[in-house]
XYZ file of C-alpha atoms in Angstrom:
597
model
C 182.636 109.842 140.315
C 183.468 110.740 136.928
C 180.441 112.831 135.037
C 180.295 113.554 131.177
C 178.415 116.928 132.637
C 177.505 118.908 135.812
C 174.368 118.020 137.259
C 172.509 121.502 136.220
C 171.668 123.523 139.425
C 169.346 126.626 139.768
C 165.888 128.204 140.502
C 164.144 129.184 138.364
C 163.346 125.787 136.002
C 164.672 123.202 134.818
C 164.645 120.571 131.600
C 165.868 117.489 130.249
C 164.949 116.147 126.978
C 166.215 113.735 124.249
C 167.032 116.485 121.982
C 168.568 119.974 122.799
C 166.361 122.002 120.461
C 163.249 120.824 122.669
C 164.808 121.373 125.742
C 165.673 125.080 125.130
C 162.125 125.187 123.248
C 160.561 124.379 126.463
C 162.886 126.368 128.229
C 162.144 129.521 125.714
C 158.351 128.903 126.890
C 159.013 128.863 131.341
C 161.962 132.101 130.452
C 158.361 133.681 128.854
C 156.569 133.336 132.398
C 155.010 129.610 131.416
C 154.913 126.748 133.965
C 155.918 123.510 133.794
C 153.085 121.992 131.932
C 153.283 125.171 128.979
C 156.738 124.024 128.508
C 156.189 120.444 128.195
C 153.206 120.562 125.385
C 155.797 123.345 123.817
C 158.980 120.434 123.867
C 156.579 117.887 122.600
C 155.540 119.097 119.278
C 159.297 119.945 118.954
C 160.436 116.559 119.460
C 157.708 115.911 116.680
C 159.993 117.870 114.759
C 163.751 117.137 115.304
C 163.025 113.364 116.131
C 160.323 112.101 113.575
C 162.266 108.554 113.789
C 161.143 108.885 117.144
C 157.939 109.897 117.777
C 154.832 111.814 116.292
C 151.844 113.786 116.838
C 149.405 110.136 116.054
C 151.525 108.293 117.842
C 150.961 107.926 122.126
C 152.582 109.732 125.523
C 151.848 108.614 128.971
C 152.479 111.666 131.193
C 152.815 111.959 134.699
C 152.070 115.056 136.482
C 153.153 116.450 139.850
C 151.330 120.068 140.309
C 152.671 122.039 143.418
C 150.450 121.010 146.308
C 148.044 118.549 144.394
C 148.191 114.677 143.847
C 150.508 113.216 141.110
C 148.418 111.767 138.352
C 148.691 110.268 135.387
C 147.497 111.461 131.869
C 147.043 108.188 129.877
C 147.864 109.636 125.370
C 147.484 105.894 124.793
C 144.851 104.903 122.507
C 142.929 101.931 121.903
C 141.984 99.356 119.544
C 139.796 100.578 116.707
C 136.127 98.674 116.964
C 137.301 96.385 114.169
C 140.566 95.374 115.638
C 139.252 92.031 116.303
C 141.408 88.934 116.572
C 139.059 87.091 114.387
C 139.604 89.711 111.559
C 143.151 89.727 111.678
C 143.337 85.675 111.961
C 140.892 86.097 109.011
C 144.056 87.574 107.136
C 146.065 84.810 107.961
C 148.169 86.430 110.610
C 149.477 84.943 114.138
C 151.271 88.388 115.404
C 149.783 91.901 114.884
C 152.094 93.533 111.909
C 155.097 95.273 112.841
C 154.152 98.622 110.292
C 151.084 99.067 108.693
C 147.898 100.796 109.806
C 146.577 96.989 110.741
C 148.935 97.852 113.732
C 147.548 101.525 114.387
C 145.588 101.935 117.235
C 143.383 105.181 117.834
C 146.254 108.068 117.862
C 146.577 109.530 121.436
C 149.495 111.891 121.542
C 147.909 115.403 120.306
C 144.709 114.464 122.260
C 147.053 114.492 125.927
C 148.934 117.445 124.978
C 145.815 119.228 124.308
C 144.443 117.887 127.794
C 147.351 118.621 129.308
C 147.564 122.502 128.092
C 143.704 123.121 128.793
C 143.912 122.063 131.952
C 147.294 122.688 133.822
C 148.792 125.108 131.120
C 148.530 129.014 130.965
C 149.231 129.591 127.249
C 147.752 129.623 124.391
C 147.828 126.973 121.613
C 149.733 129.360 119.339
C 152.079 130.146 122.340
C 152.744 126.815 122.334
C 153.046 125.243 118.848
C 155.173 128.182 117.235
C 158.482 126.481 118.430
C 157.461 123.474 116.003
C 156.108 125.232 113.787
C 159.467 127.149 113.023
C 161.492 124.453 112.823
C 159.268 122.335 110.713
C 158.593 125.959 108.780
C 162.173 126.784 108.501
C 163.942 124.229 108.537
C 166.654 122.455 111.692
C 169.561 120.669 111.225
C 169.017 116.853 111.740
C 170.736 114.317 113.765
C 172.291 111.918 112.465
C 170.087 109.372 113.234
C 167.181 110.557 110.695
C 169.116 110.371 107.794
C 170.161 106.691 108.477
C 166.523 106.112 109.727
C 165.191 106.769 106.272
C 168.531 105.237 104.828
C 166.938 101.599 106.146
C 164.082 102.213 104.512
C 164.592 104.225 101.366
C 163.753 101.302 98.905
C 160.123 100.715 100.631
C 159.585 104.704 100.854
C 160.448 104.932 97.194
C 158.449 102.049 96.023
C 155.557 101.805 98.625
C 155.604 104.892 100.831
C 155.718 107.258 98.137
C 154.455 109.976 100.475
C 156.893 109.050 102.941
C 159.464 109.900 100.098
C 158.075 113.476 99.344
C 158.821 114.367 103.087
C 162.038 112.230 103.994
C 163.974 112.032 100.225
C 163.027 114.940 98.725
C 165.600 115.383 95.270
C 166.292 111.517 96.432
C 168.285 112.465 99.357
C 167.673 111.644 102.673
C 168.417 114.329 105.427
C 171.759 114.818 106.523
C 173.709 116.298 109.590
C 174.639 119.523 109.176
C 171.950 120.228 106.123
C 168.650 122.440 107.177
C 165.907 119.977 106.921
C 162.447 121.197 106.318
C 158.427 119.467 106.606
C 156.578 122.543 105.209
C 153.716 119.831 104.977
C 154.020 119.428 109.030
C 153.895 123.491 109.250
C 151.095 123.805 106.892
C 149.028 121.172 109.360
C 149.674 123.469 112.388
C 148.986 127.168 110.961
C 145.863 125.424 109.781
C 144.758 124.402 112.781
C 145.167 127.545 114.500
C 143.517 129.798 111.721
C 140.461 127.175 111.937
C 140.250 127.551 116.032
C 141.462 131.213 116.145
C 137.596 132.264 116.169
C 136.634 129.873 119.028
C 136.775 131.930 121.924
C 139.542 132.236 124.865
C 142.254 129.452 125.332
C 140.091 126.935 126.792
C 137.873 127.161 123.926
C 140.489 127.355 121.149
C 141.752 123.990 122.325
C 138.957 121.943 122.736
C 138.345 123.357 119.404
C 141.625 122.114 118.305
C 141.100 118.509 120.011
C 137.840 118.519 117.675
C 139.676 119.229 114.331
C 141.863 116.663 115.492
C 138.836 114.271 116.052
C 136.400 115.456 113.128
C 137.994 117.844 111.243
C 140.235 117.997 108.307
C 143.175 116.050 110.492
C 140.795 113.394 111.563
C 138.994 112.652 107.667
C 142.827 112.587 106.656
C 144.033 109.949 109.179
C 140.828 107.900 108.456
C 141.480 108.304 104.709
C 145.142 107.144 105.150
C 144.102 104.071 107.380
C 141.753 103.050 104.461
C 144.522 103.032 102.239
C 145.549 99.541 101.156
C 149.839 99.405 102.515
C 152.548 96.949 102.572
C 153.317 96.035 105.901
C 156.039 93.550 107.708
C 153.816 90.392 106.850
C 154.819 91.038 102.829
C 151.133 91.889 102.129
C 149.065 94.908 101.899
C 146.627 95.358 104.203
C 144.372 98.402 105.036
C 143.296 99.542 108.735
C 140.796 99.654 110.896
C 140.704 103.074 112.313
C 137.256 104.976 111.297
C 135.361 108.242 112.283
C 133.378 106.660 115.027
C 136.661 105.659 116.458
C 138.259 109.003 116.418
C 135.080 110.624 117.593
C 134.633 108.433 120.703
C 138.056 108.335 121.679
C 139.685 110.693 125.018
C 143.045 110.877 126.530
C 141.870 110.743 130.299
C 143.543 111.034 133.611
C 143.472 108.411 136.464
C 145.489 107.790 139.342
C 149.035 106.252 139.314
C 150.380 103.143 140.345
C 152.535 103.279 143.575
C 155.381 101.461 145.815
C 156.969 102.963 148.621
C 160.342 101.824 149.331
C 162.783 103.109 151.608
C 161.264 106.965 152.578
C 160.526 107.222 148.763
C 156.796 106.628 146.921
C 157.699 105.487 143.522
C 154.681 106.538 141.268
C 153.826 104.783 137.525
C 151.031 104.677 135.155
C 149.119 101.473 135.510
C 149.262 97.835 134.276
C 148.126 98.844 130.605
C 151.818 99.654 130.936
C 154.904 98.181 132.025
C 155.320 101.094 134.448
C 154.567 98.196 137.157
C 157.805 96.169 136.708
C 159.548 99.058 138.213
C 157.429 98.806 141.420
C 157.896 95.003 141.077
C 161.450 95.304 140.569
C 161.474 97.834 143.748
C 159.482 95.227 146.219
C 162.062 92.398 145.132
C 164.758 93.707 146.463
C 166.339 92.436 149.937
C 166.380 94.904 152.901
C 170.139 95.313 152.660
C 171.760 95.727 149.203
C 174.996 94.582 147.687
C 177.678 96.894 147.021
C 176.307 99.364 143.630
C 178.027 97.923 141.033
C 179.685 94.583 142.414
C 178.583 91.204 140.883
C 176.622 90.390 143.505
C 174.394 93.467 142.589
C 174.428 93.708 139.285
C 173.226 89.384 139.194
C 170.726 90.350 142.094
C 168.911 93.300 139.587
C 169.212 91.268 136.617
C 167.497 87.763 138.077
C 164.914 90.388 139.885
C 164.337 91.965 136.437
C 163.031 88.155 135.036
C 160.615 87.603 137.541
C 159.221 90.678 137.104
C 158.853 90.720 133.175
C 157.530 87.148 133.413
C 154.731 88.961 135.645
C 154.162 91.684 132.991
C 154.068 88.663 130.172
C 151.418 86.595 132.530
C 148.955 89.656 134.441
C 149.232 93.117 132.755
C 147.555 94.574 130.288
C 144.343 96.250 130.049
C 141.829 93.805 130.521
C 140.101 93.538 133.713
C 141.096 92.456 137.344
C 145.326 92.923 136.889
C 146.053 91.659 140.549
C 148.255 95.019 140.793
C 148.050 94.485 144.777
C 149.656 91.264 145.008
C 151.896 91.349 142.405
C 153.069 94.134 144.527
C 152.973 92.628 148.049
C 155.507 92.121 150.418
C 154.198 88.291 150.964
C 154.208 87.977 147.270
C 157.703 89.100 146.621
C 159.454 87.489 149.167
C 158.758 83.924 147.975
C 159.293 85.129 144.689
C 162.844 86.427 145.651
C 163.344 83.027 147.186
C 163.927 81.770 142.735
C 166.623 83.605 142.919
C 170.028 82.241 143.721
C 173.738 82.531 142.411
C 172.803 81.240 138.887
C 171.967 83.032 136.015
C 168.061 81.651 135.070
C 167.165 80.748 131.256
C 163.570 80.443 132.361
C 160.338 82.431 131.881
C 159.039 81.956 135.642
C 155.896 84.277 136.342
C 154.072 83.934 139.573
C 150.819 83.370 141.210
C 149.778 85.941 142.680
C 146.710 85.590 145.103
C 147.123 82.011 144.120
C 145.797 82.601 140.183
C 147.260 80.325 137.684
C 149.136 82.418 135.676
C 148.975 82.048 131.645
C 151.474 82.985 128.826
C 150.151 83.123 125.254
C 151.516 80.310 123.173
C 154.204 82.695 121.058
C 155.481 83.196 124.665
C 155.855 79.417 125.618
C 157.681 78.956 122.780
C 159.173 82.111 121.642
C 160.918 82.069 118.479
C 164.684 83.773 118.919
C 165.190 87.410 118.444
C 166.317 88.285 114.473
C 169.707 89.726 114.178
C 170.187 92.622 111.810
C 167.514 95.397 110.715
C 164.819 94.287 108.352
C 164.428 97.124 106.057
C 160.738 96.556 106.339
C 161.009 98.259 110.103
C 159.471 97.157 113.343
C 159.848 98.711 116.890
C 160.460 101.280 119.088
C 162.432 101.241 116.174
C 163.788 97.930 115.938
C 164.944 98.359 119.600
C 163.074 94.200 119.889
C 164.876 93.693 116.770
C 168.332 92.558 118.434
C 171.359 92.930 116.723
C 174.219 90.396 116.739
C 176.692 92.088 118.929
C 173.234 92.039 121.373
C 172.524 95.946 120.920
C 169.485 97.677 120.268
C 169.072 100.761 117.745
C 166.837 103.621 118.261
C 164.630 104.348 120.590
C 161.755 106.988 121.488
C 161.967 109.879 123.404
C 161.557 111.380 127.108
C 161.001 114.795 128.091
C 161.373 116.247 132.008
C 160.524 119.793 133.135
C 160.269 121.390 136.480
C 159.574 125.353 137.158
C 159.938 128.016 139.805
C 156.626 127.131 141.722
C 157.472 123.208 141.584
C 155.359 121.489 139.495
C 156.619 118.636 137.788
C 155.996 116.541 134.441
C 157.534 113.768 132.854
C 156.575 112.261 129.845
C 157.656 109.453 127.217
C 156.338 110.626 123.609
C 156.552 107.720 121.293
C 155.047 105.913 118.078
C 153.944 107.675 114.891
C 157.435 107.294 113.510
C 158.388 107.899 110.284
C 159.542 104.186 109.299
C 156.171 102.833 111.255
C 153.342 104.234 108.300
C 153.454 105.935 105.362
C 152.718 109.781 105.669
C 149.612 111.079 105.296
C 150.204 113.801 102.557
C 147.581 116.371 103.676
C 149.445 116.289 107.065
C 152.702 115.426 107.093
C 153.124 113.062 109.292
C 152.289 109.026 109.931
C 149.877 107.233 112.208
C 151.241 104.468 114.897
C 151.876 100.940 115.521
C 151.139 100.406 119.029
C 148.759 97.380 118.323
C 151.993 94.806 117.560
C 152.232 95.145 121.318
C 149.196 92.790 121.603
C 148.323 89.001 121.153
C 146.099 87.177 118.146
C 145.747 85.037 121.015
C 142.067 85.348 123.214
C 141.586 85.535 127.012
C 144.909 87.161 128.188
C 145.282 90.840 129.669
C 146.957 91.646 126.725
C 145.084 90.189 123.765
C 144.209 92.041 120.989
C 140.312 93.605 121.323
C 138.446 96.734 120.557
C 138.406 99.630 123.046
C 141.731 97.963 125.088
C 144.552 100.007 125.299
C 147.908 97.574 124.058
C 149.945 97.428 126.565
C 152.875 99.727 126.256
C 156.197 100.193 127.234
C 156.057 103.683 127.723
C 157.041 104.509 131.469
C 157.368 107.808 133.113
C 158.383 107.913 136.767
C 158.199 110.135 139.082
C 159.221 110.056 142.758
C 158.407 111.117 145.913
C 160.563 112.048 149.179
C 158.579 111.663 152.716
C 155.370 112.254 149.866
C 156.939 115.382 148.583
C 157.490 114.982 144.334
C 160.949 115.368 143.924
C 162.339 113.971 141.435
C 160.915 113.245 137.584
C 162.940 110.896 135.115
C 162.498 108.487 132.161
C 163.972 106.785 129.188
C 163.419 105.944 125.655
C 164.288 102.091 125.203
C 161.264 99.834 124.568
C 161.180 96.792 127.121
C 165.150 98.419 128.365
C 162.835 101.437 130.008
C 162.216 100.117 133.645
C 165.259 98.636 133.469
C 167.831 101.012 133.416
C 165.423 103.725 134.930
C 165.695 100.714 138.540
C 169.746 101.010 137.937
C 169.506 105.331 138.206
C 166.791 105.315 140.585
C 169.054 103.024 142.559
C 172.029 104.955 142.356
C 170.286 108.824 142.544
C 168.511 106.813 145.877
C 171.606 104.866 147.865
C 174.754 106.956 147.085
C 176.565 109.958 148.332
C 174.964 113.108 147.598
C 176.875 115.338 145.591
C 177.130 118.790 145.470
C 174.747 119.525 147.711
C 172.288 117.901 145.783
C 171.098 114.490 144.289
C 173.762 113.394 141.912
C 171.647 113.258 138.895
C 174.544 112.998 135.685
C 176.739 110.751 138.213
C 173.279 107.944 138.006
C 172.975 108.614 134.297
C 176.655 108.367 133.728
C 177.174 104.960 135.330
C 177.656 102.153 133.310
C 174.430 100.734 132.492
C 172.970 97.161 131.278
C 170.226 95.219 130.117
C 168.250 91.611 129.700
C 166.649 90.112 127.137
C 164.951 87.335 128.763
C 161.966 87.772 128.175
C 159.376 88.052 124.932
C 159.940 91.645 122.881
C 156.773 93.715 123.170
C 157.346 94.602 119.612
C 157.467 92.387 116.280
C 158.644 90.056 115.659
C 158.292 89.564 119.754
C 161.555 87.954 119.627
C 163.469 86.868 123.414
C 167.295 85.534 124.167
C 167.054 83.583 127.051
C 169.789 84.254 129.631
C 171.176 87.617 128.082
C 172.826 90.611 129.270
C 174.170 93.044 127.459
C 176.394 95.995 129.280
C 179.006 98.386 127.953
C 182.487 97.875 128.323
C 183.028 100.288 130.865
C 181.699 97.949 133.274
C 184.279 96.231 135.336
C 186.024 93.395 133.539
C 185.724 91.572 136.954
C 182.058 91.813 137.370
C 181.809 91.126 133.369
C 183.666 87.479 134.011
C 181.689 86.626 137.374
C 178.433 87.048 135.452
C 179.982 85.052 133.265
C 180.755 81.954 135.767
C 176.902 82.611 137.339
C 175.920 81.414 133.731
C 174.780 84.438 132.129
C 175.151 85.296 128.369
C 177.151 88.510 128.518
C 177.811 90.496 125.878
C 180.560 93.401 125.752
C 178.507 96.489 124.155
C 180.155 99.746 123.349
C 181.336 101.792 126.054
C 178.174 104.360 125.800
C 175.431 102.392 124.299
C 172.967 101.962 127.493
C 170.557 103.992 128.596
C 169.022 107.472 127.496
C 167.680 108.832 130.232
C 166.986 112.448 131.514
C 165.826 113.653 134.952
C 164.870 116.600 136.992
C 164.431 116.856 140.622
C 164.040 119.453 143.622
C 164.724 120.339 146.799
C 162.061 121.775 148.660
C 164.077 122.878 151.414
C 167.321 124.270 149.962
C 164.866 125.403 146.760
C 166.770 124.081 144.363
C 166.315 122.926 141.282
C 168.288 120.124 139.521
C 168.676 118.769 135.682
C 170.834 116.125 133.686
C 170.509 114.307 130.287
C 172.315 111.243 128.811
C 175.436 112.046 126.998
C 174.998 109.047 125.228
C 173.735 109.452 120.813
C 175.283 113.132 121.726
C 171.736 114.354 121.075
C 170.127 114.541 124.781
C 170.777 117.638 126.339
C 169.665 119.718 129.940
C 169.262 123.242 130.792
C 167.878 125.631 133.311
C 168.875 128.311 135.537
């Protein structure tokens, strides 16, 4: 099979990230005799960095963890709804969907709260061991990707007559970063040597960073988010609106750890976070498959994962969230998913079919029943993961978040999708240098569904870390940025990495991420404006022209993307028995990168 790169091979640790400068920053951190988790919290903070488009330190993470000989678990950075993020007080403002921007849409920030659990708890270094990577670059300046520039680009007119912070940071002299060009946030820098002279007095490591998580909470970051949530700020509904994140909420609020969601399939124990996510529709995607698969790639296949992938995101629009009583169990049941395979035949479905599991009646919100269509083009206003629900015409997405993959010498494991807190999602808050989130656009205005909107719920995200186990051994961590694309394209490498030839020795990790990839849009966006395009798929033009005009005759909607426009993924894995370690990273935004040794 052609590969863009080798599939990395070593010993001593391996990582894949979205962006080469966190990679080797995480790298730098295990080559100074950190593990896996040191390295992660290390990559993190530079991803805050290099990708602010992508991800920041108020936005949210789910992480899963695999340490060597313990239980995988996950570490939920998702936040909830503020105590006044009541439907009635956003109906009040004359709103049917949750803004798209906006601190209306910010839920508590939990990204910096996980990293900080994370560290305490599984790491060995200290928090300035940790944060002087970011620190550096933010300090000293890195040369963007392309991507930022063009990110503030689509929003220059609202940074420079809205977000006028946002214009201090990202079009300083009126000029928006560019490739090639150091690019600087001494305001992000300032932030972090502040927090570490104000916990450098609070004892060992442990103590420094709870000290840290309480300055986050309490402290000068906390009165500066709460400040900036009170500000009055135009948002995607044309009106300015100010938030309801306050001190109480901050103060009350933990990330926490809990156990994953699992589906064994085939020798391998697929492990998620839980239905507040849409980690789920992987398992669900898993348990609809037949016992013997088509030929990887054929029609056949590629019809049988994309009509599998509609009943399963009609299950995540009708049962999860984080309300009460999601009938995980038989969503995920064998009984369950074999009449549900049964809707599937040799036609492409324009239909939003969820299920009854454990005979419930299932329920879509009303937006969902009658979905308006997906806007083409970018709304300079913003929206997204960014904008990756805001289809385009040609039926491709832009942007996405971030994912992050490490694995060390001993064999612990971590993968992680950082996301929210983006530059175009809030203005930045000018003591800190950075923005707060949007995660609550991911809920309904609409009561009495898992995922309406309601104080103290977690919005459901699309956030999705995986990580898998062999005969109940963790080997293998992977994940995507992508919005609602996420558990699709990570089924299509999981599939491959799981059913094909072995290469090298080893699992062929590049040779999964390398295959041409595709997605479905059948389903309602999980970000504004919650857009869907019934019978969809979009897949690049290396696919087989073949396949491409069979889907075609089955009824589906195809459109011909660019050759390397799907997926983003990165993945580590290991061998327990050869002892060795593995690494590869999507070649795809030329941004992504792997390395170990």
């Amino acid at each position: 099979m052609f590969t863009t790169r080798p599939t990395l091979q070593g010993t001593f640790g391996m990582v894949s990230s979205t962006h080469w400068l966190a990679s080797q920053s995480a790298m730098a951190v295990l080559e100074d005799g950190g593990n896996a988790y040191d390295a992660a919290v290390a990559g993190a903070f530079v991803l805050h960095v290099v990708e602010p488009h992508l991800n920041g330190p108020a936005g949210e993470v789910p992480i899963l963890l695999a340490p060597v000989g313990g239980e995988v678990r996950v570490l939920c950075g998702q936040g909830v709804a503020p105590a006044g993020a009541t439907i009635e007080h956003y109906r009040g403002l004359g709103l049917d969907l949750v803004p798209g921007t906006g601190p209306l849409a910010a839920a508590v920030p939990g990204a910096f709260d996980a990293w900080m659990l994370l560290l305490r708890d599984h790491g060995t270094k200290s928090l300035a061991d940790v944060l002087k990577y970011a620190i550096g670059y933010a300090e000293d300046g890195h040369a963007c990707v392309e991507n930022v520039g063009a990110t503030v680009e689509t929003v220059r007119e609202l940074f420079e007559t809205e977000w006028t912070t946002s214009a201090e940071v990202y079009l300083p002299g009126g000029t928006s970063p560019r490739p090639g060009e150091l690019f600087r946030n001494p305001a992000l820098a300032a932030t972090w040597r502040r927090l570490l002279a104000e916990v450098a007095g609070a004892g060992d490591r442990e103590a420094q960073i709870e000290a840290a998580r309480e300055v986050w909470r309490s402290g000068f970051i906390g009165e500066a988010l709460v400040r900036q949530a009170g500000r009055p700020t135009m948002d995607t509904s044309g009106e300015r609106h100010t938030g309801t994140l306050t001190a109480a909420d901050l103060a009350s609020w933990s990330a926490s750890y809990e156990a994953p969601a699992t589906y064994d399939w085939n020798g391998w124990t697929l492990c998620k976070a839980g239905p507040w996510s849409q980690g789920p529709v992987l398992l669900q995607q898993l348990a609809l498959l037949p016992a013997e698969l088509p030929a990887h790639g054929s029609a056949d296949y590629v019809h049988l994962l994309i009509e599998g992938c509609k009943l399963a995101m009609a299950d995540r629009e009708a049962w999860y969230g984080d309300a009460d009583a999601v009938p995980l169990d038989d969503l995920l049941s064998a009984e369950y998913n074999a009449a549900r395979r049964r809707l599937i035949d040799g036609k492409a479905s324009y239909e939003l079919r969820p299920g009854s599991p454990g005979g419930r009646a299932p329920r879509l919100c009303e937006h969902a029943r009658v979905v308006a269509p997906a806007e083409p083009g970018f709304d300079p206003m913003g929206a997204g993961e960014p904008t990756v629900a805001r289809l385009t015409r040609d039926g491709g997405t832009r942007g996405d978040t971030c994912h992050l993959d490490v694995v060390d010498r001993w064999g612990n494991m971590v993968a992680a999708t950082p996301s929210g807190g983006w530059l175009q999602s809030n203005p930045v808050v000018p003591e800190l240098g950075f923005p707060l989130g949007t995660r609550l656009q991911m809920t309904w205005l609409e009561p009495g569904l898992p995922n309406s909107l309601a104080p103290g719920r977690r919005p459901r995200t699309t956030l999705t870390p995986s990580i898998a186990l062999r005969d109940g051994v963790p080997v293998l961590a992977f994940g995507t940025p992508g919005g609602d694309q996420q558990d699709q394209w990570q089924l299509h490498f999981f599939l491959a990495v799981a059913t094909r030839a072995k290469a090298r020795g080893g699992l062929d990790l590049q040779g999964a991420i390398d295959a041409p990839n595709w997605h479905n849009d059948s389903f309602p966006g999980s970000f504004y404006p919650r857009g869907m395009r019934p019978g969809s798929v979009t897949v690049e033009s290396r696919m087989d022209e073949a396949v491409v005009e069979e889907l075609r005759r089955r009824g589906h909607d195809v459109t011909v993307g660019d050759a390397w426009s799907e997926g983003r993924l990165c993945a580590v894995a290991r061998d327990p028995e050869a002892g060795i370690l593995s690494a590869a990273a999507n070649p795809r935004g030329m941004q992504g990168y792997a390395v170990g040794r």
